[in-house]
mmCIF file of C-alpha atoms and ligand atoms in Angstrom:
data_model
loop_
_atom_site.group_PDB
_atom_site.id
_atom_site.type_symbol
_atom_site.label_atom_id
_atom_site.label_comp_id
_atom_site.label_asym_id
_atom_site.label_seq_id
_atom_site.Cartn_x
_atom_site.Cartn_y
_atom_site.Cartn_z
ATOM 1 C CA UNK A 1 -31.995 40.633 2.573
ATOM 2 C CA UNK A 2 -28.760 39.531 4.259
ATOM 3 C CA UNK A 3 -27.888 37.650 1.070
ATOM 4 C CA UNK A 4 -28.399 40.789 -1.038
ATOM 5 C CA UNK A 5 -26.187 42.801 1.326
ATOM 6 C CA UNK A 6 -23.451 40.163 1.137
ATOM 7 C CA UNK A 7 -23.532 40.024 -2.652
ATOM 8 C CA UNK A 8 -23.455 43.872 -2.868
ATOM 9 C CA UNK A 9 -20.438 43.918 -0.531
ATOM 10 C CA UNK A 10 -18.775 41.187 -2.639
ATOM 11 C CA UNK A 11 -19.402 43.184 -5.828
ATOM 12 C CA UNK A 12 -17.980 46.381 -4.250
ATOM 13 C CA UNK A 13 -14.850 44.506 -3.166
ATOM 14 C CA UNK A 14 -14.575 42.793 -6.553
ATOM 15 C CA UNK A 15 -14.751 45.938 -8.695
ATOM 16 C CA UNK A 16 -12.286 47.845 -6.492
ATOM 17 C CA UNK A 17 -9.813 44.924 -6.332
ATOM 18 C CA UNK A 18 -6.504 45.966 -7.961
ATOM 19 C CA UNK A 19 -5.975 42.467 -9.435
ATOM 20 C CA UNK A 20 -9.444 42.508 -11.028
ATOM 21 C CA UNK A 21 -8.658 45.921 -12.535
ATOM 22 C CA UNK A 22 -5.280 44.720 -13.796
ATOM 23 C CA UNK A 23 -6.779 41.536 -15.295
ATOM 24 C CA UNK A 24 -9.441 43.603 -17.070
ATOM 25 C CA UNK A 25 -6.860 46.075 -18.416
ATOM 26 C CA UNK A 26 -4.678 43.242 -19.717
ATOM 27 C CA UNK A 27 -7.609 41.315 -21.228
ATOM 28 C CA UNK A 28 -7.016 38.339 -18.922
ATOM 29 C CA UNK A 29 -9.744 35.879 -18.027
ATOM 30 C CA UNK A 30 -9.446 36.065 -14.227
ATOM 31 C CA UNK A 31 -7.576 37.662 -11.329
ATOM 32 C CA UNK A 32 -6.494 34.090 -10.466
ATOM 33 C CA UNK A 33 -3.842 34.346 -13.174
ATOM 34 C CA UNK A 34 -1.766 36.611 -10.915
ATOM 35 C CA UNK A 35 -1.519 33.842 -8.308
ATOM 36 C CA UNK A 36 0.065 31.445 -10.787
ATOM 37 C CA UNK A 37 2.148 34.216 -12.330
ATOM 38 C CA UNK A 38 3.706 35.062 -8.942
ATOM 39 C CA UNK A 39 4.338 31.426 -8.017
ATOM 40 C CA UNK A 40 5.746 30.686 -11.452
ATOM 41 C CA UNK A 41 8.087 33.711 -11.310
ATOM 42 C CA UNK A 42 9.424 32.538 -7.974
ATOM 43 C CA UNK A 43 9.491 28.776 -8.455
ATOM 44 C CA UNK A 44 10.020 28.425 -12.205
ATOM 45 C CA UNK A 45 7.284 25.864 -12.796
ATOM 46 C CA UNK A 46 6.458 26.221 -16.482
ATOM 47 C CA UNK A 47 8.892 25.968 -19.379
ATOM 48 C CA UNK A 48 8.900 25.257 -23.110
ATOM 49 C CA UNK A 49 7.881 21.769 -24.200
ATOM 50 C CA UNK A 50 6.136 20.794 -20.972
ATOM 51 C CA UNK A 51 2.887 18.864 -20.698
ATOM 52 C CA UNK A 52 0.619 20.651 -18.206
ATOM 53 C CA UNK A 53 -2.774 19.599 -16.818
ATOM 54 C CA UNK A 54 -4.910 22.463 -15.471
ATOM 55 C CA UNK A 55 -7.683 21.143 -13.193
ATOM 56 C CA UNK A 56 -10.495 23.574 -12.352
ATOM 57 C CA UNK A 57 -9.410 25.748 -15.262
ATOM 58 C CA UNK A 58 -12.413 27.999 -15.991
ATOM 59 C CA UNK A 59 -12.606 30.803 -16.881
ATOM 60 C CA UNK A 60 -9.081 30.140 -18.110
ATOM 61 C CA UNK A 61 -6.560 32.510 -16.514
ATOM 62 C CA UNK A 62 -4.032 29.788 -15.624
ATOM 63 C CA UNK A 63 -4.274 28.096 -19.025
ATOM 64 C CA UNK A 64 -3.934 31.480 -20.709
ATOM 65 C CA UNK A 65 -0.627 31.954 -18.869
ATOM 66 C CA UNK A 66 0.633 28.377 -19.355
ATOM 67 C CA UNK A 67 -0.089 27.880 -23.083
ATOM 68 C CA UNK A 68 2.412 30.412 -24.503
ATOM 69 C CA UNK A 69 5.023 29.350 -21.938
ATOM 70 C CA UNK A 70 4.943 25.674 -22.975
ATOM 71 C CA UNK A 71 4.869 26.762 -26.641
ATOM 72 C CA UNK A 72 4.179 24.714 -29.747
ATOM 73 C CA UNK A 73 6.171 21.696 -28.535
ATOM 74 C CA UNK A 74 4.254 21.577 -25.276
ATOM 75 C CA UNK A 75 0.709 20.635 -24.345
ATOM 76 C CA UNK A 76 -1.905 22.093 -22.002
ATOM 77 C CA UNK A 77 -5.005 20.087 -21.152
ATOM 78 C CA UNK A 78 -7.570 22.057 -19.157
ATOM 79 C CA UNK A 79 -10.599 20.617 -17.383
ATOM 80 C CA UNK A 80 -13.582 22.180 -15.649
ATOM 81 C CA UNK A 81 -17.137 21.355 -14.745
ATOM 82 C CA UNK A 82 -18.054 24.755 -16.239
ATOM 83 C CA UNK A 83 -17.616 25.752 -19.833
ATOM 84 C CA UNK A 84 -14.549 27.688 -20.877
ATOM 85 C CA UNK A 85 -14.027 29.731 -24.029
ATOM 86 C CA UNK A 86 -11.356 28.274 -26.290
ATOM 87 C CA UNK A 87 -7.718 29.275 -25.796
ATOM 88 C CA UNK A 88 -5.182 28.640 -28.580
ATOM 89 C CA UNK A 89 -3.102 25.491 -27.926
ATOM 90 C CA UNK A 90 -5.250 24.388 -24.984
ATOM 91 C CA UNK A 91 -7.338 21.193 -25.149
ATOM 92 C CA UNK A 92 -10.409 21.736 -23.013
ATOM 93 C CA UNK A 93 -12.499 18.998 -21.420
ATOM 94 C CA UNK A 94 -15.781 19.919 -19.804
ATOM 95 C CA UNK A 95 -16.744 17.608 -16.981
ATOM 96 C CA UNK A 96 -16.668 16.757 -13.301
ATOM 97 C CA UNK A 97 -13.186 15.610 -12.342
ATOM 98 C CA UNK A 98 -14.622 13.235 -9.745
ATOM 99 C CA UNK A 99 -16.298 11.141 -12.483
ATOM 100 C CA UNK A 100 -14.386 8.171 -13.903
ATOM 101 C CA UNK A 101 -15.674 8.856 -17.430
ATOM 102 C CA UNK A 102 -14.236 12.384 -17.288
ATOM 103 C CA UNK A 103 -10.874 11.093 -16.051
ATOM 104 C CA UNK A 104 -10.856 8.710 -19.037
ATOM 105 C CA UNK A 105 -11.474 11.636 -21.416
ATOM 106 C CA UNK A 106 -8.585 13.488 -19.808
ATOM 107 C CA UNK A 107 -6.334 10.446 -20.267
ATOM 108 C CA UNK A 108 -7.425 10.211 -23.920
ATOM 109 C CA UNK A 109 -6.547 13.881 -24.438
ATOM 110 C CA UNK A 110 -3.084 13.216 -22.994
ATOM 111 C CA UNK A 111 -2.690 10.471 -25.591
ATOM 112 C CA UNK A 112 -0.086 8.546 -23.594
ATOM 113 C CA UNK A 113 2.000 11.614 -22.875
ATOM 114 C CA UNK A 114 3.306 11.766 -19.300
ATOM 115 C CA UNK A 115 2.615 14.974 -17.442
ATOM 116 C CA UNK A 116 5.285 17.374 -16.174
ATOM 117 C CA UNK A 117 3.066 19.677 -14.131
ATOM 118 C CA UNK A 118 -0.367 19.244 -12.541
ATOM 119 C CA UNK A 119 -2.105 22.466 -11.547
ATOM 120 C CA UNK A 120 -5.237 22.281 -9.434
ATOM 121 C CA UNK A 121 -7.096 25.489 -8.653
ATOM 122 C CA UNK A 122 -10.290 23.458 -8.141
ATOM 123 C CA UNK A 123 -12.641 24.894 -5.549
ATOM 124 C CA UNK A 124 -16.113 23.552 -4.867
ATOM 125 C CA UNK A 125 -19.165 25.768 -5.110
ATOM 126 C CA UNK A 126 -19.234 27.244 -1.621
ATOM 127 C CA UNK A 127 -22.387 26.363 0.314
ATOM 128 C CA UNK A 128 -21.480 28.657 3.199
ATOM 129 C CA UNK A 129 -21.403 25.697 5.596
ATOM 130 C CA UNK A 130 -17.731 25.574 6.465
ATOM 131 C CA UNK A 131 -17.490 21.878 7.343
ATOM 132 C CA UNK A 132 -19.309 20.870 4.142
ATOM 133 C CA UNK A 133 -17.195 23.159 1.958
ATOM 134 C CA UNK A 134 -13.989 21.949 3.610
ATOM 135 C CA UNK A 135 -14.963 18.287 3.070
ATOM 136 C CA UNK A 136 -15.764 18.974 -0.617
ATOM 137 C CA UNK A 137 -12.423 20.728 -1.115
ATOM 138 C CA UNK A 138 -10.594 17.873 0.682
ATOM 139 C CA UNK A 139 -12.187 15.369 -1.692
ATOM 140 C CA UNK A 140 -11.229 17.352 -4.814
ATOM 141 C CA UNK A 141 -7.665 17.865 -3.616
ATOM 142 C CA UNK A 142 -7.308 14.140 -2.802
ATOM 143 C CA UNK A 143 -8.370 13.361 -6.376
ATOM 144 C CA UNK A 144 -5.853 15.883 -7.736
ATOM 145 C CA UNK A 145 -3.038 14.342 -5.679
ATOM 146 C CA UNK A 146 -3.959 10.840 -6.819
ATOM 147 C CA UNK A 147 -4.057 12.004 -10.433
ATOM 148 C CA UNK A 148 -0.633 13.624 -9.988
ATOM 149 C CA UNK A 149 0.796 10.471 -8.421
ATOM 150 C CA UNK A 150 -0.362 8.261 -11.266
ATOM 151 C CA UNK A 151 0.193 10.579 -14.250
ATOM 152 C CA UNK A 152 3.183 12.789 -13.472
ATOM 153 C CA UNK A 153 6.622 11.908 -14.725
ATOM 154 C CA UNK A 154 8.958 10.960 -11.900
ATOM 155 C CA UNK A 155 10.427 14.313 -10.881
ATOM 156 C CA UNK A 156 7.169 16.086 -11.852
ATOM 157 C CA UNK A 157 5.482 18.967 -10.037
ATOM 158 C CA UNK A 158 2.085 19.515 -8.416
ATOM 159 C CA UNK A 159 0.545 22.849 -7.414
ATOM 160 C CA UNK A 160 -2.720 22.425 -5.519
ATOM 161 C CA UNK A 161 -5.117 24.931 -3.997
ATOM 162 C CA UNK A 162 -5.857 24.328 -0.326
ATOM 163 C CA UNK A 163 -8.008 25.827 2.401
ATOM 164 C CA UNK A 164 -6.851 26.091 6.004
ATOM 165 C CA UNK A 165 -8.938 23.793 8.179
ATOM 166 C CA UNK A 166 -9.764 20.110 8.521
ATOM 167 C CA UNK A 167 -7.756 17.932 6.165
ATOM 168 C CA UNK A 168 -5.137 20.543 5.222
ATOM 169 C CA UNK A 169 -2.374 19.181 7.473
ATOM 170 C CA UNK A 170 -3.154 15.610 6.411
ATOM 171 C CA UNK A 171 -2.927 16.603 2.760
ATOM 172 C CA UNK A 172 0.421 18.282 3.323
ATOM 173 C CA UNK A 173 1.736 15.147 5.045
ATOM 174 C CA UNK A 174 0.407 12.940 2.265
ATOM 175 C CA UNK A 175 2.012 15.072 -0.445
ATOM 176 C CA UNK A 176 5.240 15.276 1.552
ATOM 177 C CA UNK A 177 5.501 11.482 1.430
ATOM 178 C CA UNK A 178 5.198 11.432 -2.385
ATOM 179 C CA UNK A 179 7.466 14.311 -3.438
ATOM 180 C CA UNK A 180 11.029 15.409 -2.679
ATOM 181 C CA UNK A 181 9.856 18.786 -1.372
ATOM 182 C CA UNK A 182 6.639 20.549 -0.458
ATOM 183 C CA UNK A 183 6.248 24.229 0.394
ATOM 184 C CA UNK A 184 3.366 26.598 1.118
ATOM 185 C CA UNK A 185 2.715 29.527 -1.209
ATOM 186 C CA UNK A 186 0.316 32.412 -0.509
ATOM 187 C CA UNK A 187 0.611 34.772 -3.473
ATOM 188 C CA UNK A 188 -0.380 38.442 -3.108
ATOM 189 C CA UNK A 189 -3.479 37.961 -5.259
ATOM 190 C CA UNK A 190 -4.783 35.441 -2.704
ATOM 191 C CA UNK A 191 -6.768 37.666 -0.361
ATOM 192 C CA UNK A 192 -5.423 37.926 3.208
ATOM 193 C CA UNK A 193 -8.812 37.142 4.709
ATOM 194 C CA UNK A 194 -9.167 34.030 2.549
ATOM 195 C CA UNK A 195 -8.258 30.642 4.016
ATOM 196 C CA UNK A 196 -6.844 29.783 0.592
ATOM 197 C CA UNK A 197 -3.214 28.859 0.130
ATOM 198 C CA UNK A 198 -1.287 26.614 -2.274
ATOM 199 C CA UNK A 199 0.904 23.605 -1.740
ATOM 200 C CA UNK A 200 3.736 23.324 -4.211
ATOM 201 C CA UNK A 201 5.289 19.858 -4.404
ATOM 202 C CA UNK A 202 8.330 19.236 -6.544
ATOM 203 C CA UNK A 203 9.985 15.972 -7.541
ATOM 204 C CA UNK A 204 7.491 13.116 -7.547
ATOM 205 C CA UNK A 205 9.604 10.233 -6.296
ATOM 206 C CA UNK A 206 10.136 7.076 -8.354
ATOM 207 C CA UNK A 207 8.804 5.090 -5.445
ATOM 208 C CA UNK A 208 5.531 7.057 -5.295
ATOM 209 C CA UNK A 209 5.054 6.720 -9.062
ATOM 210 C CA UNK A 210 5.641 2.969 -8.930
ATOM 211 C CA UNK A 211 3.058 2.546 -6.214
ATOM 212 C CA UNK A 212 0.358 2.834 -8.906
ATOM 213 C CA UNK A 213 -1.955 -0.154 -8.655
ATOM 214 C CA UNK A 214 -2.295 -2.765 -11.420
ATOM 215 C CA UNK A 215 -4.845 -1.535 -13.945
ATOM 216 C CA UNK A 216 -4.078 2.121 -13.275
ATOM 217 C CA UNK A 217 -2.765 4.252 -16.113
ATOM 218 C CA UNK A 218 0.919 4.778 -15.544
HETATM 219 C C1 SAM B 1 -11.016 29.362 -8.662
HETATM 220 S S1 SAM B 1 -11.788 28.705 -10.054
HETATM 221 C C2 SAM B 1 -10.421 28.441 -11.133
HETATM 222 C C3 SAM B 1 -9.887 29.695 -11.755
HETATM 223 C C4 SAM B 1 -8.860 29.385 -12.849
HETATM 224 N N1 SAM B 1 -7.639 28.810 -12.293
HETATM 225 C C5 SAM B 1 -8.479 30.605 -13.640
HETATM 226 O O1 SAM B 1 -7.310 30.978 -13.626
HETATM 227 O O2 SAM B 1 -9.336 31.171 -14.323
HETATM 228 C C6 SAM B 1 -12.159 27.080 -9.533
HETATM 229 C C7 SAM B 1 -12.768 26.206 -10.601
HETATM 230 O O3 SAM B 1 -12.877 24.860 -10.105
HETATM 231 C C8 SAM B 1 -13.940 24.268 -10.825
HETATM 232 N N2 SAM B 1 -14.389 22.993 -10.228
HETATM 233 C C9 SAM B 1 -14.969 22.809 -9.018
HETATM 234 N N3 SAM B 1 -15.281 21.520 -8.839
HETATM 235 C C10 SAM B 1 -14.886 20.860 -9.957
HETATM 236 C C11 SAM B 1 -14.965 19.503 -10.376
HETATM 237 N N4 SAM B 1 -15.511 18.549 -9.590
HETATM 238 N N5 SAM B 1 -14.472 19.170 -11.572
HETATM 239 C C12 SAM B 1 -13.922 20.112 -12.386
HETATM 240 N N6 SAM B 1 -13.836 21.427 -12.044
HETATM 241 C C13 SAM B 1 -14.314 21.800 -10.845
HETATM 242 C C14 SAM B 1 -15.002 25.355 -10.781
HETATM 243 O O4 SAM B 1 -15.996 25.142 -11.768
HETATM 244 C C15 SAM B 1 -14.174 26.619 -11.005
HETATM 245 O O5 SAM B 1 -14.209 27.024 -12.344
#
C-alpha cells in the first residue's frame, strides 16, 4: 500500500515537472538532457570533432545533445545496461560497465581513438536502503574515474554524477588529484530535494595519465 502511494506521488510529481513537459514538447528522450545542456552552456564542454563517451546513457538524452555538437568529425560512444533506441552518429553498447568484457567492447568501439570528454550519469537501481545505494553509486563512480584516467587525452574532461553522502568527499579529493580543476555543478533540472550533484573535472594531468599500469589501455 505504502509502495503504491509512493509511486502515485512520484507519477504526480513526474507529470507536473516543467522539465518533463519541456522534454516531451521538444521530443527529447529524458529530462536529464537539461542538466547537461545547462552545464555545457556554462562550461563549454562539447565542441565539434570531439570524442565523447556517455556512460549510463539510456534513454539517450545526453547522447542526443552531444551527437550534433561533435558533428560528423566527432564520435559519441554511449553505454548502458539497459537498451537504448538508436541515435544517429552514436555507437551504442549495451552492457554492465563494471564487467571487463563490456569495457573491452567499449575500447573496441573507440578503435584506438583517445577520448576528450567522459560523461557519467550512471546511477544504480535504487533499493531504498541508503547505505547500499550509496555504496553502489560509489563503485560506479570509481569505475568512471578510472576509465577517465586511463582513456582521456591529457587535458581531457570528466563530468560525473554524484550523491551527497559516504564516499562523495573522497571522490572529490581523488578527482582533484588527477585533474587541474574540479568544481561542483547542481543544474536547475537536478531536483532540490535530490542528493544528486555533478563533479566537473577539467584538464587531466599528464602525470595522472602516465600513472596507467602496464597492460592497461593507454
Ligand atoms: C539517470 S539515468 C541516465 C540518463 C541519461 N543520461 C539520459 O540523458 O537519458 C542512469 C542510467 O545509468 C544506467 N546504469 C546503472 N548502472 C549501470 C551499469 N553498471 N552499467 C551501465 N549503465 C548503468 C542505468 O541503466 C540508467 O539508464
